[in-house]
């Protein structure tokens, strides 16, 4: 499957007409709508001077609608939308030069974002900690992660707010310094300065706990080599800047009211 930039999920929310977004928002449950309004206000305050309030609100509602279409369980979509919108806004800010990149930005891509790319993101975060910012996405995101993958990630202390399939959006791609395709053969649009990797990984026929652990061990070895390369290059070119603070707890509290 080839995926061009034009086929990404609403790849440029900043260009989406306001009435188009609101027409979709009219169908949102009242409780979710209140959560989204609080989240949008919180993110607008956080990105004051970086993005307009209207753009932030469009991102929050578009992120909600995108996740809602794909999610099997709809109950937590409103809270997840805040996490997804925050990640997209940060990526967009880096891509457009509105914020300096404080650390390397790494994106793992597969088709469903239900297994391999989630495991790779977890492995790199576990290995590099605060020295890297990691995202994962799928060109055709699944309704949910494989249960065996969720269990493994939870056992390794992965934040539950990040354990959900995320669509591949243009802002997320543009904000990455390093893009790793998990052998999904996606035709990602090249952006200047990006480094692209394609990992030829075998996909187990059955998604069992044993097979998931085997894939994770394979991923960890690849991630260790990847991080050595990224870390060495980033240290050589590291800019002398302060890292913008992001407190996910504040976003969650704003969403909860």
GROMACS .gro file of C-alpha atoms in nm:
model
  257
    1UNK     CA    1   0.000   0.000   0.000
    2UNK     CA    2   0.130   0.344  -0.088
    3UNK     CA    3   0.031   0.641   0.124
    4UNK     CA    4   0.083   0.987  -0.017
    5UNK     CA    5   0.081   1.307   0.188
    6UNK     CA    6  -0.263   1.390   0.058
    7UNK     CA    7  -0.418   1.074   0.197
    8UNK     CA    8  -0.315   1.133   0.559
    9UNK     CA    9  -0.592   1.188   0.814
   10UNK     CA   10  -0.677   1.560   0.778
   11UNK     CA   11  -0.312   1.639   0.748
   12UNK     CA   12  -0.336   2.017   0.788
   13UNK     CA   13  -0.590   2.115   1.050
   14UNK     CA   14  -0.471   2.473   1.027
   15UNK     CA   15  -0.627   2.484   0.681
   16UNK     CA   16  -0.960   2.325   0.783
   17UNK     CA   17  -1.252   2.570   0.761
   18UNK     CA   18  -1.395   2.646   1.105
   19UNK     CA   19  -1.755   2.565   1.004
   20UNK     CA   20  -1.646   2.224   0.871
   21UNK     CA   21  -1.498   2.130   1.208
   22UNK     CA   22  -1.798   2.261   1.401
   23UNK     CA   23  -2.040   2.071   1.180
   24UNK     CA   24  -1.873   1.749   1.295
   25UNK     CA   25  -1.861   1.875   1.655
   26UNK     CA   26  -2.240   1.919   1.657
   27UNK     CA   27  -2.271   1.541   1.684
   28UNK     CA   28  -2.040   1.510   1.988
   29UNK     CA   29  -2.185   1.392   2.318
   30UNK     CA   30  -2.237   1.682   2.563
   31UNK     CA   31  -2.007   1.530   2.826
   32UNK     CA   32  -1.729   1.477   2.574
   33UNK     CA   33  -1.784   1.827   2.440
   34UNK     CA   34  -1.727   1.978   2.785
   35UNK     CA   35  -1.408   1.775   2.823
   36UNK     CA   36  -1.285   1.891   2.483
   37UNK     CA   37  -1.362   2.254   2.561
   38UNK     CA   38  -1.159   2.238   2.883
   39UNK     CA   39  -0.877   2.060   2.703
   40UNK     CA   40  -0.875   2.316   2.422
   41UNK     CA   41  -0.859   2.605   2.670
   42UNK     CA   42  -0.574   2.441   2.858
   43UNK     CA   43  -0.374   2.377   2.541
   44UNK     CA   44  -0.449   2.725   2.408
   45UNK     CA   45  -0.303   2.870   2.727
   46UNK     CA   46   0.000   2.642   2.699
   47UNK     CA   47   0.061   2.742   2.336
   48UNK     CA   48  -0.026   3.108   2.379
   49UNK     CA   49   0.195   3.304   2.143
   50UNK     CA   50   0.271   2.993   1.940
   51UNK     CA   51  -0.068   2.901   1.792
   52UNK     CA   52  -0.399   3.080   1.783
   53UNK     CA   53  -0.684   2.967   2.006
   54UNK     CA   54  -0.890   2.875   1.698
   55UNK     CA   55  -0.618   2.651   1.561
   56UNK     CA   56  -0.572   2.474   1.894
   57UNK     CA   57  -0.947   2.416   1.923
   58UNK     CA   58  -0.961   2.277   1.569
   59UNK     CA   59  -0.677   2.038   1.651
   60UNK     CA   60  -0.850   1.914   1.966
   61UNK     CA   61  -1.183   1.851   1.792
   62UNK     CA   62  -1.026   1.703   1.482
   63UNK     CA   63  -0.813   1.471   1.696
   64UNK     CA   64  -1.126   1.362   1.881
   65UNK     CA   65  -1.323   1.291   1.562
   66UNK     CA   66  -1.033   1.099   1.410
   67UNK     CA   67  -0.984   0.879   1.716
   68UNK     CA   68  -1.359   0.834   1.764
   69UNK     CA   69  -1.403   0.694   1.412
   70UNK     CA   70  -1.147   0.421   1.473
   71UNK     CA   71  -1.190   0.341   1.842
   72UNK     CA   72  -1.365   0.024   1.951
   73UNK     CA   73  -1.430   0.165   2.300
   74UNK     CA   74  -1.556   0.523   2.277
   75UNK     CA   75  -1.568   0.601   2.650
   76UNK     CA   76  -1.215   0.740   2.685
   77UNK     CA   77  -1.174   0.905   2.345
   78UNK     CA   78  -1.226   1.259   2.477
   79UNK     CA   79  -0.939   1.227   2.725
   80UNK     CA   80  -0.715   1.058   2.468
   81UNK     CA   81  -0.787   1.340   2.223
   82UNK     CA   82  -0.604   1.580   2.453
   83UNK     CA   83  -0.294   1.361   2.448
   84UNK     CA   84  -0.310   1.321   2.071
   85UNK     CA   85  -0.373   1.691   2.006
   86UNK     CA   86  -0.084   1.788   2.236
   87UNK     CA   87   0.152   1.556   2.050
   88UNK     CA   88   0.041   1.692   1.712
   89UNK     CA   89   0.071   2.054   1.823
   90UNK     CA   90   0.422   2.001   1.952
   91UNK     CA   91   0.522   1.826   1.630
   92UNK     CA   92   0.372   2.109   1.425
   93UNK     CA   93   0.552   2.369   1.635
   94UNK     CA   94   0.883   2.192   1.575
   95UNK     CA   95   0.814   2.145   1.204
   96UNK     CA   96   0.729   2.511   1.150
   97UNK     CA   97   1.011   2.646   1.364
   98UNK     CA   98   0.779   2.798   1.624
   99UNK     CA   99   0.958   2.595   1.892
  100UNK     CA  100   1.318   2.479   1.892
  101UNK     CA  101   1.362   2.102   1.905
  102UNK     CA  102   1.512   2.028   2.247
  103UNK     CA  103   1.583   1.662   2.172
  104UNK     CA  104   1.568   1.421   1.876
  105UNK     CA  105   1.217   1.348   1.750
  106UNK     CA  106   1.164   0.984   1.648
  107UNK     CA  107   0.858   0.842   1.474
  108UNK     CA  108   0.782   0.471   1.437
  109UNK     CA  109   0.529   0.383   1.166
  110UNK     CA  110   0.345   0.062   1.085
  111UNK     CA  111   0.009  -0.013   0.930
  112UNK     CA  112  -0.212  -0.064   1.237
  113UNK     CA  113  -0.009   0.098   1.518
  114UNK     CA  114  -0.132  -0.195   1.725
  115UNK     CA  115   0.191  -0.386   1.781
  116UNK     CA  116   0.537  -0.332   1.637
  117UNK     CA  117   0.547   0.048   1.628
  118UNK     CA  118   0.404   0.067   1.981
  119UNK     CA  119   0.665  -0.180   2.107
  120UNK     CA  120   0.945   0.012   1.935
  121UNK     CA  121   0.830   0.342   2.083
  122UNK     CA  122   0.820   0.186   2.430
  123UNK     CA  123   1.164   0.030   2.388
  124UNK     CA  124   1.326   0.357   2.280
  125UNK     CA  125   1.157   0.555   2.558
  126UNK     CA  126   1.271   0.296   2.810
  127UNK     CA  127   1.627   0.307   2.676
  128UNK     CA  128   1.676   0.680   2.619
  129UNK     CA  129   1.437   0.828   2.873
  130UNK     CA  130   1.413   1.207   2.866
  131UNK     CA  131   1.684   1.235   2.599
  132UNK     CA  132   1.438   1.162   2.319
  133UNK     CA  133   1.079   1.235   2.221
  134UNK     CA  134   0.909   0.935   2.063
  135UNK     CA  135   0.586   0.898   1.866
  136UNK     CA  136   0.421   0.611   1.684
  137UNK     CA  137   0.144   0.602   1.425
  138UNK     CA  138  -0.034   0.382   1.175
  139UNK     CA  139  -0.139   0.444   0.817
  140UNK     CA  140  -0.450   0.232   0.881
  141UNK     CA  141  -0.484   0.241   1.260
  142UNK     CA  142  -0.659  -0.049   1.424
  143UNK     CA  143  -0.954  -0.019   1.661
  144UNK     CA  144  -0.731  -0.120   1.950
  145UNK     CA  145  -0.391  -0.264   2.035
  146UNK     CA  146  -0.350  -0.639   2.059
  147UNK     CA  147  -0.429  -0.738   2.420
  148UNK     CA  148  -0.095  -0.917   2.455
  149UNK     CA  149   0.086  -0.599   2.349
  150UNK     CA  150  -0.111  -0.390   2.598
  151UNK     CA  151  -0.024  -0.629   2.881
  152UNK     CA  152   0.346  -0.623   2.800
  153UNK     CA  153   0.350  -0.242   2.777
  154UNK     CA  154   0.162  -0.204   3.105
  155UNK     CA  155   0.404  -0.441   3.276
  156UNK     CA  156   0.690  -0.221   3.159
  157UNK     CA  157   0.529   0.091   3.305
  158UNK     CA  158   0.415   0.257   2.982
  159UNK     CA  159   0.177   0.549   3.041
  160UNK     CA  160  -0.179   0.423   2.972
  161UNK     CA  161  -0.257   0.757   2.806
  162UNK     CA  162  -0.023   0.663   2.520
  163UNK     CA  163  -0.148   0.306   2.466
  164UNK     CA  164  -0.395   0.359   2.183
  165UNK     CA  165  -0.372   0.344   1.800
  166UNK     CA  166  -0.285   0.680   1.649
  167UNK     CA  167  -0.336   0.779   1.284
  168UNK     CA  168  -0.048   0.897   1.070
  169UNK     CA  169  -0.086   1.272   1.023
  170UNK     CA  170   0.124   1.513   0.825
  171UNK     CA  171   0.219   1.722   1.127
  172UNK     CA  172   0.348   1.416   1.309
  173UNK     CA  173   0.560   1.316   1.007
  174UNK     CA  174   0.691   1.668   0.950
  175UNK     CA  175   0.792   1.705   1.314
  176UNK     CA  176   1.015   1.396   1.313
  177UNK     CA  177   1.391   1.399   1.272
  178UNK     CA  178   1.402   1.021   1.233
  179UNK     CA  179   1.126   0.810   1.076
  180UNK     CA  180   1.134   0.433   1.114
  181UNK     CA  181   0.902   0.226   0.893
  182UNK     CA  182   0.832  -0.110   1.052
  183UNK     CA  183   0.840  -0.284   0.715
  184UNK     CA  184   0.496  -0.145   0.628
  185UNK     CA  185   0.623  -0.024   0.290
  186UNK     CA  186   0.459   0.314   0.327
  187UNK     CA  187   0.547   0.582   0.074
  188UNK     CA  188   0.607   0.858   0.329
  189UNK     CA  189   0.664   1.208   0.193
  190UNK     CA  190   1.027   1.311   0.234
  191UNK     CA  191   1.100   1.628   0.428
  192UNK     CA  192   1.436   1.806   0.434
  193UNK     CA  193   1.668   1.701   0.712
  194UNK     CA  194   1.489   1.379   0.796
  195UNK     CA  195   1.660   1.042   0.827
  196UNK     CA  196   1.452   0.743   0.718
  197UNK     CA  197   1.495   0.381   0.823
  198UNK     CA  198   1.307   0.074   0.706
  199UNK     CA  199   1.318  -0.234   0.925
  200UNK     CA  200   1.243  -0.564   0.759
  201UNK     CA  201   1.071  -0.735   1.050
  202UNK     CA  202   0.891  -1.067   1.032
  203UNK     CA  203   0.532  -1.061   1.156
  204UNK     CA  204   0.426  -1.367   1.360
  205UNK     CA  205   0.122  -1.549   1.226
  206UNK     CA  206  -0.033  -1.570   1.575
  207UNK     CA  207  -0.033  -1.284   1.825
  208UNK     CA  208   0.049  -1.482   2.138
  209UNK     CA  209   0.232  -1.359   2.446
  210UNK     CA  210   0.538  -1.563   2.351
  211UNK     CA  211   0.540  -1.417   1.998
  212UNK     CA  212   0.494  -1.062   2.128
  213UNK     CA  213   0.790  -1.109   2.363
  214UNK     CA  214   0.999  -1.240   2.074
  215UNK     CA  215   0.911  -0.938   1.861
  216UNK     CA  216   0.989  -0.705   2.151
  217UNK     CA  217   1.332  -0.860   2.198
  218UNK     CA  218   1.400  -0.814   1.825
  219UNK     CA  219   1.279  -0.455   1.848
  220UNK     CA  220   1.499  -0.381   2.151
  221UNK     CA  221   1.812  -0.491   1.966
  222UNK     CA  222   1.725  -0.272   1.668
  223UNK     CA  223   1.636   0.020   1.892
  224UNK     CA  224   1.970  -0.002   2.074
  225UNK     CA  225   2.154   0.033   1.744
  226UNK     CA  226   1.924   0.312   1.632
  227UNK     CA  227   1.973   0.507   1.952
  228UNK     CA  228   2.351   0.477   1.934
  229UNK     CA  229   2.340   0.635   1.589
  230UNK     CA  230   2.090   0.905   1.686
  231UNK     CA  231   2.260   0.989   2.014
  232UNK     CA  232   2.603   1.026   1.857
  233UNK     CA  233   2.473   1.253   1.581
  234UNK     CA  234   2.252   1.460   1.810
  235UNK     CA  235   2.529   1.518   2.060
  236UNK     CA  236   2.750   1.645   1.781
  237UNK     CA  237   2.483   1.890   1.660
  238UNK     CA  238   2.301   1.954   1.988
  239UNK     CA  239   2.163   2.309   2.013
  240UNK     CA  240   2.209   2.502   2.337
  241UNK     CA  241   1.842   2.558   2.427
  242UNK     CA  242   1.602   2.499   2.711
  243UNK     CA  243   1.346   2.222   2.679
  244UNK     CA  244   0.981   2.335   2.677
  245UNK     CA  245   0.802   2.176   2.968
  246UNK     CA  246   0.501   1.955   2.904
  247UNK     CA  247   0.306   1.823   3.202
  248UNK     CA  248   0.067   1.550   3.090
  249UNK     CA  249  -0.087   1.554   3.440
  250UNK     CA  250  -0.204   1.910   3.383
  251UNK     CA  251  -0.368   1.810   3.055
  252UNK     CA  252  -0.543   1.517   3.222
  253UNK     CA  253  -0.663   1.739   3.508
  254UNK     CA  254  -0.792   2.000   3.264
  255UNK     CA  255  -0.982   1.731   3.074
  256UNK     CA  256  -1.129   1.594   3.397
  257UNK     CA  257  -1.237   1.940   3.510
   0.00000   0.00000   0.00000
